[in-house]
PDB file of C-alpha atoms in Angstrom:
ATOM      1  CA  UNK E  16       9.189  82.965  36.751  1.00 40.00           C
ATOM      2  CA  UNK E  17      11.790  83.516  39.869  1.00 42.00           C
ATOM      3  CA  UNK E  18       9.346  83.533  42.389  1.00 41.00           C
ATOM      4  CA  UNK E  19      11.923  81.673  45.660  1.00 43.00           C
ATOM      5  CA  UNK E  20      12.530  84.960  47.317  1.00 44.00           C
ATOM      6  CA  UNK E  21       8.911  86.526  46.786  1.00 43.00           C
ATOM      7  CA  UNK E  22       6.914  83.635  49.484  1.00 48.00           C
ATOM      8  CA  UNK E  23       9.389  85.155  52.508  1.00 50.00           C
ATOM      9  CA  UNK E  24       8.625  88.517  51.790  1.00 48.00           C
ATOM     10  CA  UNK E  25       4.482  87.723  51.574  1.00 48.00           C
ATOM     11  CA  UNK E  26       5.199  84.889  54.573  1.00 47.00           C
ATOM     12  CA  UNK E  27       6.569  87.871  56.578  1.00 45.00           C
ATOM     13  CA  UNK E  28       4.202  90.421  56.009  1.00 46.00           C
ATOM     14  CA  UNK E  29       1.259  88.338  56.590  1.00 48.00           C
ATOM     15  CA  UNK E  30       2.957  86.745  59.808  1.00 47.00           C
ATOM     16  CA  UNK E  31       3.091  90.316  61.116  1.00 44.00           C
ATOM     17  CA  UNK E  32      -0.655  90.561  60.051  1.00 45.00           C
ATOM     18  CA  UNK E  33      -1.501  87.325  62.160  1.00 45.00           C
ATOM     19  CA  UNK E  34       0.247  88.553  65.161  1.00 45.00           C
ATOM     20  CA  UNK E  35      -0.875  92.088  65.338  1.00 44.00           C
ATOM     21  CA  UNK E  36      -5.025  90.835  65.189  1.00 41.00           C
ATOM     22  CA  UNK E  37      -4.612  88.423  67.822  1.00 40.00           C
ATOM     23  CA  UNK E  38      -3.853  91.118  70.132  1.00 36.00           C
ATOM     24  CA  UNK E  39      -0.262  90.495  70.423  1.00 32.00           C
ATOM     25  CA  UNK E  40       0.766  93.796  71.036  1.00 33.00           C
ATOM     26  CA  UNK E  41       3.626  96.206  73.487  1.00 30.00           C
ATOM     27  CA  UNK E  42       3.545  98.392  76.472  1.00 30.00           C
ATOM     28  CA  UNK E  43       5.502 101.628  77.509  1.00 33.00           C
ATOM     29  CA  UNK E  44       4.609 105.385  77.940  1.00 36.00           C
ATOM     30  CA  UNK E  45       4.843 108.775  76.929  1.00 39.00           C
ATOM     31  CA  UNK E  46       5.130 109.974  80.801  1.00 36.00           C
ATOM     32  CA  UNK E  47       5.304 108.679  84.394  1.00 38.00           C
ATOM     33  CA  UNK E  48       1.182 107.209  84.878  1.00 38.00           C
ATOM     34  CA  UNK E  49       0.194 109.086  88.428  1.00 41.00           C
ATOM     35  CA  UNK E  50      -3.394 108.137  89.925  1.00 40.00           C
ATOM     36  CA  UNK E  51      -5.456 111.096  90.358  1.00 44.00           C
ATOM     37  CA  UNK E  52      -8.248 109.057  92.287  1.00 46.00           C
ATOM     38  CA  UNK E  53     -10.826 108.759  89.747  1.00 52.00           C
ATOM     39  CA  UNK E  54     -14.233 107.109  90.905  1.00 59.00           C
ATOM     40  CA  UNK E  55     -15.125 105.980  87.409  1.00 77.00           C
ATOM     41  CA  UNK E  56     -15.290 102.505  87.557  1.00 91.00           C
ATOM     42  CA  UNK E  57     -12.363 101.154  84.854  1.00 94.00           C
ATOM     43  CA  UNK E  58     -15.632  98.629  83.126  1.00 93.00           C
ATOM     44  CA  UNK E  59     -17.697 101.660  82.929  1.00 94.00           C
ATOM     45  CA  UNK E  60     -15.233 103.858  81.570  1.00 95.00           C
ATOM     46  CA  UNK E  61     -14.344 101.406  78.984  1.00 94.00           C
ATOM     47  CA  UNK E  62     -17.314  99.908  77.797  1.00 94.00           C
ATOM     48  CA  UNK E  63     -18.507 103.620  77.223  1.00 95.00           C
ATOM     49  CA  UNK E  64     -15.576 103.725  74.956  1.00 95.00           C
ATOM     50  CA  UNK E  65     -16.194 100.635  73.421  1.00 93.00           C
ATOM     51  CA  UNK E  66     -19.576 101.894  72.220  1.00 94.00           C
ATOM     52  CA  UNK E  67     -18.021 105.506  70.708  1.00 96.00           C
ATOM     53  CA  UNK E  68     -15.258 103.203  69.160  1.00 94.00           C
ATOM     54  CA  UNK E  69     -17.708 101.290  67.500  1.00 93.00           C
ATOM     55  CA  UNK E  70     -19.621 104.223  66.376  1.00 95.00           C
ATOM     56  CA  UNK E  71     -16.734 105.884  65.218  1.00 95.00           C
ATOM     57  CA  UNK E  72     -15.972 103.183  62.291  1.00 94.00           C
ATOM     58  CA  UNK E  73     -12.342 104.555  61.332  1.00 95.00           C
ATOM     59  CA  UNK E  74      -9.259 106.502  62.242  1.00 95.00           C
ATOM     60  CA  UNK E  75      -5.935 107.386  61.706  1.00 96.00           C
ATOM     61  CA  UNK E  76      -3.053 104.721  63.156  1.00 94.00           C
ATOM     62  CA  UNK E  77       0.610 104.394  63.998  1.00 95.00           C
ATOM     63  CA  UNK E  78       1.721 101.006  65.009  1.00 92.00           C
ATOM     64  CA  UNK E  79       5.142 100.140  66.169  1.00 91.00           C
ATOM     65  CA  UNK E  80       5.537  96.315  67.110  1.00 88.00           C
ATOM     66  CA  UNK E  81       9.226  94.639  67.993  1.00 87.00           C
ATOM     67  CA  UNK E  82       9.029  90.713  68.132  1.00 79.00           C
ATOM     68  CA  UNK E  83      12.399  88.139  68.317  1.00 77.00           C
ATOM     69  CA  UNK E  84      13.797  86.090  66.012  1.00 63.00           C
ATOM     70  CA  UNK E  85      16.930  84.553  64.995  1.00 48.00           C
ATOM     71  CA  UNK E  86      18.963  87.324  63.787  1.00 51.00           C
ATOM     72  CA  UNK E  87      18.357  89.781  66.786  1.00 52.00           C
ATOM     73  CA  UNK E  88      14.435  90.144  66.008  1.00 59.00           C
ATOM     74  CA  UNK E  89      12.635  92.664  63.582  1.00 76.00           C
ATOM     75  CA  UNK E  90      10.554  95.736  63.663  1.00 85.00           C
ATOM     76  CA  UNK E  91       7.663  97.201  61.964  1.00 85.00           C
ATOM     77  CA  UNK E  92       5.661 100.235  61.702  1.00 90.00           C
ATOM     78  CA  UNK E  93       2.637 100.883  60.164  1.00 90.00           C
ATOM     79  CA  UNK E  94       1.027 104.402  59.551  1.00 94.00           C
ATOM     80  CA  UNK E  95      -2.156 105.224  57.736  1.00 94.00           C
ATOM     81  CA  UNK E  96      -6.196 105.204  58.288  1.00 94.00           C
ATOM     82  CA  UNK E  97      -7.831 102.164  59.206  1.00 93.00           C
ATOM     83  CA  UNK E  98     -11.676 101.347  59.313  1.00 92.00           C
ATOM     84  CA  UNK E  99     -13.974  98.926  60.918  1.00 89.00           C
ATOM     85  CA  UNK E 100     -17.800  97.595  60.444  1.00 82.00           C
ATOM     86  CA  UNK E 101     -16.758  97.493  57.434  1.00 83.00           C
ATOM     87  CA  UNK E 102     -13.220  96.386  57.434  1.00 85.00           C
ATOM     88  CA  UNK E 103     -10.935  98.889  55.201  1.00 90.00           C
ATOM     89  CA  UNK E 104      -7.235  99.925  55.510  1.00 91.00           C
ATOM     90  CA  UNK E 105      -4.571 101.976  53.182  1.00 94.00           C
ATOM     91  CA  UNK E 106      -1.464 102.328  55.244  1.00 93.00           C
ATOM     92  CA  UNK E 107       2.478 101.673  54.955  1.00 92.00           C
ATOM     93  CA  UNK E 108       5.133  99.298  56.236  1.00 89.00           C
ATOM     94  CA  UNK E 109       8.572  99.637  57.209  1.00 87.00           C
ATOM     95  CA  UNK E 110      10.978  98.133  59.292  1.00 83.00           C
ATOM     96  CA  UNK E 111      13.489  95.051  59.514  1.00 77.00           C
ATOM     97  CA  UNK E 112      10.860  92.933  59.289  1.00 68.00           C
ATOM     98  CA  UNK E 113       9.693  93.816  55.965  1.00 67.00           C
ATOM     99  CA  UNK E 114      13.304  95.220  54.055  1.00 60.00           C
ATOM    100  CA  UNK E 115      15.448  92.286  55.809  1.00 58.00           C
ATOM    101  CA  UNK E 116      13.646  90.412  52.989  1.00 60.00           C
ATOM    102  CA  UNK E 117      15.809  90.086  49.505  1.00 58.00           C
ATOM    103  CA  UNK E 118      14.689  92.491  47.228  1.00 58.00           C
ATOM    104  CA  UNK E 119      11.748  93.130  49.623  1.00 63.00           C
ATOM    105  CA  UNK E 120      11.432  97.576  49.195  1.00 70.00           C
ATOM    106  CA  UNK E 121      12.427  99.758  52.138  1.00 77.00           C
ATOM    107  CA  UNK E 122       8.756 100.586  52.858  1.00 84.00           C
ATOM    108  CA  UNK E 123       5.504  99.362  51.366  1.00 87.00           C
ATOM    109  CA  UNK E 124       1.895  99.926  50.746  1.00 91.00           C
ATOM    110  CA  UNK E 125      -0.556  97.839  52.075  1.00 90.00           C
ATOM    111  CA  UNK E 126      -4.187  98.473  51.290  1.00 93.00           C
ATOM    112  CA  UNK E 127      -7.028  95.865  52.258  1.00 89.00           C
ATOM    113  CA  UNK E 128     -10.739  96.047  51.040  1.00 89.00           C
ATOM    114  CA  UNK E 129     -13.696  94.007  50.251  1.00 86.00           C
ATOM    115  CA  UNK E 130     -11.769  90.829  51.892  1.00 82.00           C
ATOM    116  CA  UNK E 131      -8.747  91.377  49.216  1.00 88.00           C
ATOM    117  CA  UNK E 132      -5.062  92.957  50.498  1.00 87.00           C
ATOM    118  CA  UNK E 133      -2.778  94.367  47.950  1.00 92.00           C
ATOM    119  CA  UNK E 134       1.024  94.374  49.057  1.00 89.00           C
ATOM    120  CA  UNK E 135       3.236  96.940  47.346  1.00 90.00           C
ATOM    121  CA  UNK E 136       6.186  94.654  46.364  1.00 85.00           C
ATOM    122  CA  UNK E 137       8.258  98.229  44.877  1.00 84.00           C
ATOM    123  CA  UNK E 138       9.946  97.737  41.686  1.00 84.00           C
ATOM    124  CA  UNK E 139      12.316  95.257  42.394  1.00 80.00           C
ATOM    125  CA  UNK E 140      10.109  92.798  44.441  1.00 79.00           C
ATOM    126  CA  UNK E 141       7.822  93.254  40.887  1.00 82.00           C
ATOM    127  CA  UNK E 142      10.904  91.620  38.562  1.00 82.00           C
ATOM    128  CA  UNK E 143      10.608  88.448  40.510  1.00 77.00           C
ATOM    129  CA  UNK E 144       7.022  88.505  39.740  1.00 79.00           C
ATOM    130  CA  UNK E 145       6.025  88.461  36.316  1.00 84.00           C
ATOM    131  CA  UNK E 146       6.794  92.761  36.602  1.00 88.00           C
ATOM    132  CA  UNK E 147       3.572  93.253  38.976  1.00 90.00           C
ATOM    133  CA  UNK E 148       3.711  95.489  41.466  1.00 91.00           C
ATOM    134  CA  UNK E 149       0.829  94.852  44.263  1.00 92.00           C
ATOM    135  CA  UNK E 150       0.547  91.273  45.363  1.00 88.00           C
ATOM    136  CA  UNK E 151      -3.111  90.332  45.785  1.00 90.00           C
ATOM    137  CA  UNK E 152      -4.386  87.712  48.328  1.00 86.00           C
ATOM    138  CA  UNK E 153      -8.003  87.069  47.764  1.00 84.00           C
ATOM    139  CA  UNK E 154      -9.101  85.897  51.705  1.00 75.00           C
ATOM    140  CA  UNK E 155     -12.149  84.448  50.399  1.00 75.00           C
ATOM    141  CA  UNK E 156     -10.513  82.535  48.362  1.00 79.00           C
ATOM    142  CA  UNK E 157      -8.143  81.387  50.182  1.00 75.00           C
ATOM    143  CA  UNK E 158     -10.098  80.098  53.090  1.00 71.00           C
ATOM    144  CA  UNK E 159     -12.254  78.313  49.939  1.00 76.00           C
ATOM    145  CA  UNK E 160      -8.677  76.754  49.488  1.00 74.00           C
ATOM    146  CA  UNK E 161      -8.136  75.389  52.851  1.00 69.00           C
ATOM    147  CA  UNK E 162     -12.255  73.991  52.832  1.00 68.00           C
ATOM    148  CA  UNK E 163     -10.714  71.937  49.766  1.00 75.00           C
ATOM    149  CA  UNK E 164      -7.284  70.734  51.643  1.00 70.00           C
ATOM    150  CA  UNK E 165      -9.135  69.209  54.277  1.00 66.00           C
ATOM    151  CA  UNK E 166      -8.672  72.153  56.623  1.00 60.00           C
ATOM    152  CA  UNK E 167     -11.476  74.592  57.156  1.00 56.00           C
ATOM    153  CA  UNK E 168     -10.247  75.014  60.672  1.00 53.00           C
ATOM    154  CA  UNK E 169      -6.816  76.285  60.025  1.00 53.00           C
ATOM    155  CA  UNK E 170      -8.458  78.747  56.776  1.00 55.00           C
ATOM    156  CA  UNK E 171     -11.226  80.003  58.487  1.00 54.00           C
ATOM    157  CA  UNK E 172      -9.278  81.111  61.749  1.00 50.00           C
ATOM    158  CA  UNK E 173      -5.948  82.547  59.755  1.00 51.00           C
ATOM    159  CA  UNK E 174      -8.809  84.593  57.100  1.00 52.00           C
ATOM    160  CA  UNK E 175     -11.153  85.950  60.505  1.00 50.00           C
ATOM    161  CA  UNK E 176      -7.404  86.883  61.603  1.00 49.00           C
ATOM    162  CA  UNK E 177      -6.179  88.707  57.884  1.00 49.00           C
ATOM    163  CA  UNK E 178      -9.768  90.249  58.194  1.00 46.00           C
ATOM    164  CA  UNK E 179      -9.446  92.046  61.717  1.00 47.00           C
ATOM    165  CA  UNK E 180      -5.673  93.235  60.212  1.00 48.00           C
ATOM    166  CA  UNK E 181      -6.844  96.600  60.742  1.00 46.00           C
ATOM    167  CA  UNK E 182      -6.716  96.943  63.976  1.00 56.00           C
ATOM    168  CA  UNK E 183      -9.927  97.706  65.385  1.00 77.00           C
ATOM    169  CA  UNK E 184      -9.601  99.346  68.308  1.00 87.00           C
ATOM    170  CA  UNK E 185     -12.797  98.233  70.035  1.00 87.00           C
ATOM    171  CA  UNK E 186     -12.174  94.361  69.744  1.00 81.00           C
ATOM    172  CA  UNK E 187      -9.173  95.671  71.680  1.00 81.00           C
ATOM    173  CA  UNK E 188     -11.069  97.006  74.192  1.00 89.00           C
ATOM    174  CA  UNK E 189     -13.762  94.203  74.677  1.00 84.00           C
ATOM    175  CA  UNK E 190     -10.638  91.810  75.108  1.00 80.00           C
ATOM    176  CA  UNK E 191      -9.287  94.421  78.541  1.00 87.00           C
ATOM    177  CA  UNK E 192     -12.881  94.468  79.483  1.00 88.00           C
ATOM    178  CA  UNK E 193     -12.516  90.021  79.885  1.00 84.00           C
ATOM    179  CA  UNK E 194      -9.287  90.798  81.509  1.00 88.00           C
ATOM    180  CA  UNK E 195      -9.986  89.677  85.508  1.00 90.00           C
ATOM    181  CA  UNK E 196      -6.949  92.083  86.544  1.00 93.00           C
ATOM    182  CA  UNK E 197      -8.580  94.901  84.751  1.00 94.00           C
ATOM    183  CA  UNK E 198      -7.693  98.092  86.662  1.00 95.00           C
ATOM    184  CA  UNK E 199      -6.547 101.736  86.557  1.00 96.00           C
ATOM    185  CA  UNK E 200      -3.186 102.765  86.522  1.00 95.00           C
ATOM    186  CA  UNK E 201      -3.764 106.630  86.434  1.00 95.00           C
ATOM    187  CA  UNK E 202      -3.492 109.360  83.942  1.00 95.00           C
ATOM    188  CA  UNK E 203      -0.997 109.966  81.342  1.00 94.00           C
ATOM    189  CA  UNK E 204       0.167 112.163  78.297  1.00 95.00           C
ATOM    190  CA  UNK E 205      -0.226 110.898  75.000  1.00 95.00           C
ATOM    191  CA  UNK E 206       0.725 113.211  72.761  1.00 92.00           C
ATOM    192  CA  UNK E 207       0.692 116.168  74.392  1.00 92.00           C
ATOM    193  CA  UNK E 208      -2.868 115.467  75.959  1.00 93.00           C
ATOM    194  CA  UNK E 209      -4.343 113.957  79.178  1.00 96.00           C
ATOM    195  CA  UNK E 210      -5.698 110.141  79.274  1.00 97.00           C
ATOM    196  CA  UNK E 211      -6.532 108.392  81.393  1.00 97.00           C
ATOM    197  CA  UNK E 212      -4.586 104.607  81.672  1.00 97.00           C
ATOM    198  CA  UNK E 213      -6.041 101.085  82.353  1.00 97.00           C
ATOM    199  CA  UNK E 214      -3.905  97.883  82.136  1.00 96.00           C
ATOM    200  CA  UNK E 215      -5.136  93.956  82.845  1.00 94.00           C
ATOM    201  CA  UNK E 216      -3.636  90.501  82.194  1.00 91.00           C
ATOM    202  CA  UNK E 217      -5.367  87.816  80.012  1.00 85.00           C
ATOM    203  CA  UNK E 218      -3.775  84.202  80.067  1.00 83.00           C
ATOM    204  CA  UNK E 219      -3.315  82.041  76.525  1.00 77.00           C
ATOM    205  CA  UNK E 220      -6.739  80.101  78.033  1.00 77.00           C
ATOM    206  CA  UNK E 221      -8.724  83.191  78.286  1.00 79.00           C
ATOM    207  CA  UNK E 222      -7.878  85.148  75.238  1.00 73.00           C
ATOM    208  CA  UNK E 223      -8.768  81.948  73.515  1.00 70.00           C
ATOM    209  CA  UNK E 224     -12.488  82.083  75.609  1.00 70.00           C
ATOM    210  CA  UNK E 225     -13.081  85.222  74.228  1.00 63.00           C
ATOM    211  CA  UNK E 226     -11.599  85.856  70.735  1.00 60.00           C
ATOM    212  CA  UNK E 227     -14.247  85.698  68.175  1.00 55.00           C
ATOM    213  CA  UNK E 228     -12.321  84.366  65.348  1.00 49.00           C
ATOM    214  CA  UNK E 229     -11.495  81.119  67.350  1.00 50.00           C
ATOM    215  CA  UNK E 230     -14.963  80.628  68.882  1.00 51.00           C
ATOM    216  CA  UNK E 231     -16.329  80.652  64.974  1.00 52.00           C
ATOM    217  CA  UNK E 232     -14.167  77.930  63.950  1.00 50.00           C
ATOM    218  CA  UNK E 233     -13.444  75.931  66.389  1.00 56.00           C
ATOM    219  CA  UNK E 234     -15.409  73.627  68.781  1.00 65.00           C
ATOM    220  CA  UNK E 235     -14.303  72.535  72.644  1.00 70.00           C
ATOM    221  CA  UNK E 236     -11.982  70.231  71.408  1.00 74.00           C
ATOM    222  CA  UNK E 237     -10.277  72.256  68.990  1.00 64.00           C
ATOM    223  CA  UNK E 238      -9.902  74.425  71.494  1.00 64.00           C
ATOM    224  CA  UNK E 239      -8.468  72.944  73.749  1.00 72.00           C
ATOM    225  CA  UNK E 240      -5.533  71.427  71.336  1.00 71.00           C
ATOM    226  CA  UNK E 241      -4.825  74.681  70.189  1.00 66.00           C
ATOM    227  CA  UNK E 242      -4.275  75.718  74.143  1.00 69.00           C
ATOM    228  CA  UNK E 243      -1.707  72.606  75.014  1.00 73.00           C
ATOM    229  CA  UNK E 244      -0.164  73.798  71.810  1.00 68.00           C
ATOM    230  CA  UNK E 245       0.581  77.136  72.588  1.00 69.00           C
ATOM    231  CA  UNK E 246       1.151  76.460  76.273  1.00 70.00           C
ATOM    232  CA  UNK E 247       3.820  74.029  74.720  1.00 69.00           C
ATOM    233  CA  UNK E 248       5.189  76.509  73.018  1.00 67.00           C
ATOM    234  CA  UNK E 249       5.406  78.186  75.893  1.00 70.00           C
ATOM    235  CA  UNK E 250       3.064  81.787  75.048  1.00 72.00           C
ATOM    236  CA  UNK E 251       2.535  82.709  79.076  1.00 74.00           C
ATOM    237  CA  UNK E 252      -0.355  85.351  77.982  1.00 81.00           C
ATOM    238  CA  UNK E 253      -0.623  88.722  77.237  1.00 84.00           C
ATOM    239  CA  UNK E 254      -0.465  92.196  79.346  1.00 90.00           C
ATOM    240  CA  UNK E 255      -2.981  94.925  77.700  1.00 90.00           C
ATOM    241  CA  UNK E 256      -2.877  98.816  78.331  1.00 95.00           C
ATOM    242  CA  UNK E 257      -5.090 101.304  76.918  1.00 96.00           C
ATOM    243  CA  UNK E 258      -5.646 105.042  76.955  1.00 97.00           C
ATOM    244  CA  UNK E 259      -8.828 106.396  76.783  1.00 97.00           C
ATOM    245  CA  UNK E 260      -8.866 110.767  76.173  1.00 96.00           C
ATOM    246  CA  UNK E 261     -11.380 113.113  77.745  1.00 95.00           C
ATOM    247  CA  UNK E 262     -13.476 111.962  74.131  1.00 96.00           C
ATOM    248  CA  UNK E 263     -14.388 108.675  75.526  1.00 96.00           C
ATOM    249  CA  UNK E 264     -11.745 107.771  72.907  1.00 97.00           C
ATOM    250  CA  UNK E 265      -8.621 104.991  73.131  1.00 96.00           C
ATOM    251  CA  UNK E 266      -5.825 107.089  71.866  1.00 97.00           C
ATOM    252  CA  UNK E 267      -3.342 104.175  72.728  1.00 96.00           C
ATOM    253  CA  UNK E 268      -3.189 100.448  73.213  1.00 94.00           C
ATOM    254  CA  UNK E 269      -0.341  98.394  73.500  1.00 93.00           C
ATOM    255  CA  UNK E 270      -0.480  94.354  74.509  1.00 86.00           C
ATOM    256  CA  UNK E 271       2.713  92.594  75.306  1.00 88.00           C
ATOM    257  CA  UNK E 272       3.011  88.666  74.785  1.00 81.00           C
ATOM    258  CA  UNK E 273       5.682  87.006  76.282  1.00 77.00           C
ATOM    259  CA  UNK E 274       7.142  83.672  74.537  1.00 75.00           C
ATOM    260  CA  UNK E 275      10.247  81.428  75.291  1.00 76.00           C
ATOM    261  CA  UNK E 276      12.356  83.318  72.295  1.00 76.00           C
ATOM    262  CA  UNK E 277      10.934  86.963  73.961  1.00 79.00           C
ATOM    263  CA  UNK E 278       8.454  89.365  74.056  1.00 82.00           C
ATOM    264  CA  UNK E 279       6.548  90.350  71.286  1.00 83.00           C
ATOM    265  CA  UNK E 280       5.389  93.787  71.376  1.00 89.00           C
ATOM    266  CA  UNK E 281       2.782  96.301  69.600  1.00 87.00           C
ATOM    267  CA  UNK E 282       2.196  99.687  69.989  1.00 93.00           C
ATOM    268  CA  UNK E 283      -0.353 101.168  68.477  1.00 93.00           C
ATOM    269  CA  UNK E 284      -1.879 104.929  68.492  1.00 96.00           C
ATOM    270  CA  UNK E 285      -5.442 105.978  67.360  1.00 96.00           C
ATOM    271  CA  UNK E 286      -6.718 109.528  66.246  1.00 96.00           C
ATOM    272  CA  UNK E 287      -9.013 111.446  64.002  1.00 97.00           C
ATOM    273  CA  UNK E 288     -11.710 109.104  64.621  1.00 96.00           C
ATOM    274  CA  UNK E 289     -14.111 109.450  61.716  1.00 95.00           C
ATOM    275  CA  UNK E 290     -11.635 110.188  58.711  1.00 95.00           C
ATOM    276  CA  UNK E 291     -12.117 109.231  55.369  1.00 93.00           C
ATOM    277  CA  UNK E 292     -10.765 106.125  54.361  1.00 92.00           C
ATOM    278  CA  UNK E 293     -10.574 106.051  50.716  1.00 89.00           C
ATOM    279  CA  UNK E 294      -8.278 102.563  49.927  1.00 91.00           C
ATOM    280  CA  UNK E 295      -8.149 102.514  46.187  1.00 93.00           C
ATOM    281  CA  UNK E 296      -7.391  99.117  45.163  1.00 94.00           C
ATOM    282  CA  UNK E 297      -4.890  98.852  41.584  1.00 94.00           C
ATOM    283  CA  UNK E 298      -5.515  97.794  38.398  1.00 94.00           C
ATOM    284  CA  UNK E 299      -6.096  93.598  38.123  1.00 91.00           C
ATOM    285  CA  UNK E 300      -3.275  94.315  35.418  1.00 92.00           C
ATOM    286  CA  UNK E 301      -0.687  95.066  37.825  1.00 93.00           C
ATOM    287  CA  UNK E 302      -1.626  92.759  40.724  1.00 92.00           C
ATOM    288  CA  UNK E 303      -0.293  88.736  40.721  1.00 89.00           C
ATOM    289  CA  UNK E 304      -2.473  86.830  42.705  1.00 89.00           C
ATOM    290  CA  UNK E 305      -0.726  85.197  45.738  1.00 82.00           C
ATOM    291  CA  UNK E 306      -2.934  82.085  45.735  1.00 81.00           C
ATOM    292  CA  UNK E 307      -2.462  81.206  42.228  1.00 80.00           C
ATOM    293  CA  UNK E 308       1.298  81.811  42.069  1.00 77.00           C
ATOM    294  CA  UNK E 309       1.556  79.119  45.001  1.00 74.00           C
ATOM    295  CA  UNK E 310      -0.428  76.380  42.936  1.00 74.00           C
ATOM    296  CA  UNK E 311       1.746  77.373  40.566  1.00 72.00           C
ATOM    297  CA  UNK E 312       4.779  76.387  42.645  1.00 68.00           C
ATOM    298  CA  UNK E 313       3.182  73.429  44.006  1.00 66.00           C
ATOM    299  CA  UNK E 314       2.934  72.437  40.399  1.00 67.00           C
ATOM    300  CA  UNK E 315       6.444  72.951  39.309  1.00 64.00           C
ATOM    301  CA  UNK E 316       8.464  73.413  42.317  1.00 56.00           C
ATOM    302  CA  UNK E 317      11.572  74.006  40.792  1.00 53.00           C
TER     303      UNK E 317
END
C-alpha cells in the first residue's frame, strides 16, 4: 500500500482543523466601520447573542483563513452548514493548503458526525489508499490511542479541538466577551446588511484561562508549560471582531493571531441560522480508517 504522500494531505487538513477551533482566526471588512453612538453596552449586546447563538444550534458558513509557511503560505476556504450542541458539519475545502498536497484533489468534502470526520481524498488521493475514497478518523478512538501512549494530555486537548471543528459561533463569542479590550467599533455592511461591529484583544495567557478544551485536560502546571511554550514560540495573542445583525445574530467573526513566521488569519461568515444539517456519513466500505493505516506504518515503515 503507497500510503507516503496520503499522512501530508490528512496532517494538513487536520492542522487547519486545529487552528481554526482555537480561535485563530482574520480581520478585515466589507465597508469603512463608522460609530453611530449606540448606548448598548458591547457585554450586553453580545451575551444576548450568545444566548440566540446557542439556541440557534446550526447555520450556514463560509470561512476563508490565510496562514504562512515556507513556500509563501496557504489558503483555505470552507463552505457548507455547520451545527452545534450537537456537533455536526458537511462542508468543502479548497485552497493551497489542501491541493498543494501530491495527489491531494482540487477541493474536498469534509463531513464530521457522531465524533467521526470523513475526508474526501477524490479519486486519485483513493489509489494511494487501498482505492477508498473518504478517510475516516474515529476521535474517540484516537484520544483512546493517546490514553495508551502515555499521553492523555496531548489526545484529549487535540480531540476537544477536532470536536469544536465546526466552528461554533458562540464559543466565539464567549471568548470576545473575556476579552478586557472588548469594545465597539461601529456599524458595518456585511453583505449588503447593517451590523453592528465589536473588536477586543486576548493575550496567549488569557485565551488559555478561558478555553474549555484546555481547562478539561490540563491542570495549573500543564498550563503553564504550554504558555512558556507558545510564548517561546513567540504567538503574541489574538485580535477578535465580530458582527452581530439587527437578529441578535453574529453574521461575521474573524480573529487574527500573530506569530514570528506571520499572521494567521480566519474569516468566517454565519447565516441561515436554523438550517438543516443533514451530514450523511459513506459506506464503512469506502472509508480507510486513518488510525489504523498509521499502526500500520508504524509497523512496517517502509
Amino acid at each position: 500500500m503507497q500510503t507516503s504522500k496520503k499522512p501530508r494531505i490528512i496532517g494538513a487538513v487536520l492542522t487547519t482543523a486545529l487552528l481554526c477551533t482555537t480561535g485563530v482566526a482574520c480581520s478585515g471588512g466589507d465597508s469603512d466601520a463608522k460609530s453611530d453612538g449606540s448606548s448598548a453596552s458591547p457585554a450586553k449586546v453580545l451575551t444576548a447573542a450568545f444566548k440566540k447563538t446557542t439556541d440557534a444550534k446550526s447555520a450556514k458558513v463560509q470561512m476563508t483563513m490565510k496562514m504562512p509557511g515556507t513556500n509563501g503560505g496557504g489558503d483555505l476556504e470552507m463552505a457548507g452548514v455547520v451545527g452545534w450542541e450537537p456537533s455536526v458539519m458537511d462542508v468543502t475545502l479548497q485552497g493551497s493548503a489542501l491541493s498543494g498536497e501530491p495527489d491531494a484533489p482540487d477541493e474536498s468534502r469534509l463531513i464530521h458526525r457522531d465524533g467521526v470526520m470523513y475526508l474526501d481524498l477524490g479519486a486519485e488521493g483513493a489509489k494511494q489508499a487501498e482505492g477508498k475514497r473518504w478517510m475516516k478518523m474515529d476521535l474517540k478512538a484516537m484520544a483512546e490511542e493517546a490514553e495508551k501512549s502515555g499521553d492523555p494530555a496531548s489526545g484529549d486537548l487535540m480531540t476537544k479541538s477536532l470536536e469544536n471543528v465546526n466552528q461554533d459561533p458562540a464559543q466565539q463569542i464567549a471568548l470576545l466577551l473575556e476579552s478586557p479590550s472588548l469594545k465597539r467599533v461601529g456599524t458595518q455592511k456585511i453583505d449588503g446588511a447593517e451590523a453592528d461591529h465589536y473588536k477586543g484583544k486576548l493575550t496567549v495567557a488569557e485565551m488559555l484561562k478561558t478555553n474549555d478544551a484546555v481547562a478539561d485536560v490540563m491542570d495549573e502546571k500543564e498550563r503553564k508549560a504550554l504558555l512558556k511554550n507558545l510564548e517561546k514560540a513567540g504567538v503574541k495573542g489574538y485580535d477578535i471582531d465580530v458582527w452581530v445583525n439587527g437578529d441578535e445574530l453574529p453574521v461575521r467573526m474573524d480573529v487574527k493571531t500573530k506569530s514570528p513566521q506571520g499572521d494567521i488569519d480566519i474569516s468566517t461568515k454565519y447565516s441561515d441560522y436554523g438550517t438543516e444539517v443533514k451530514a450523511e456519513t459513506p459506506k464503512a466500505s469506502e472509508t480507510l480508517d486513518l488510525l489504523e493505516m498509521f499502526k500500520k506504518l508504524d509497523k512496517d515503515p517502509a
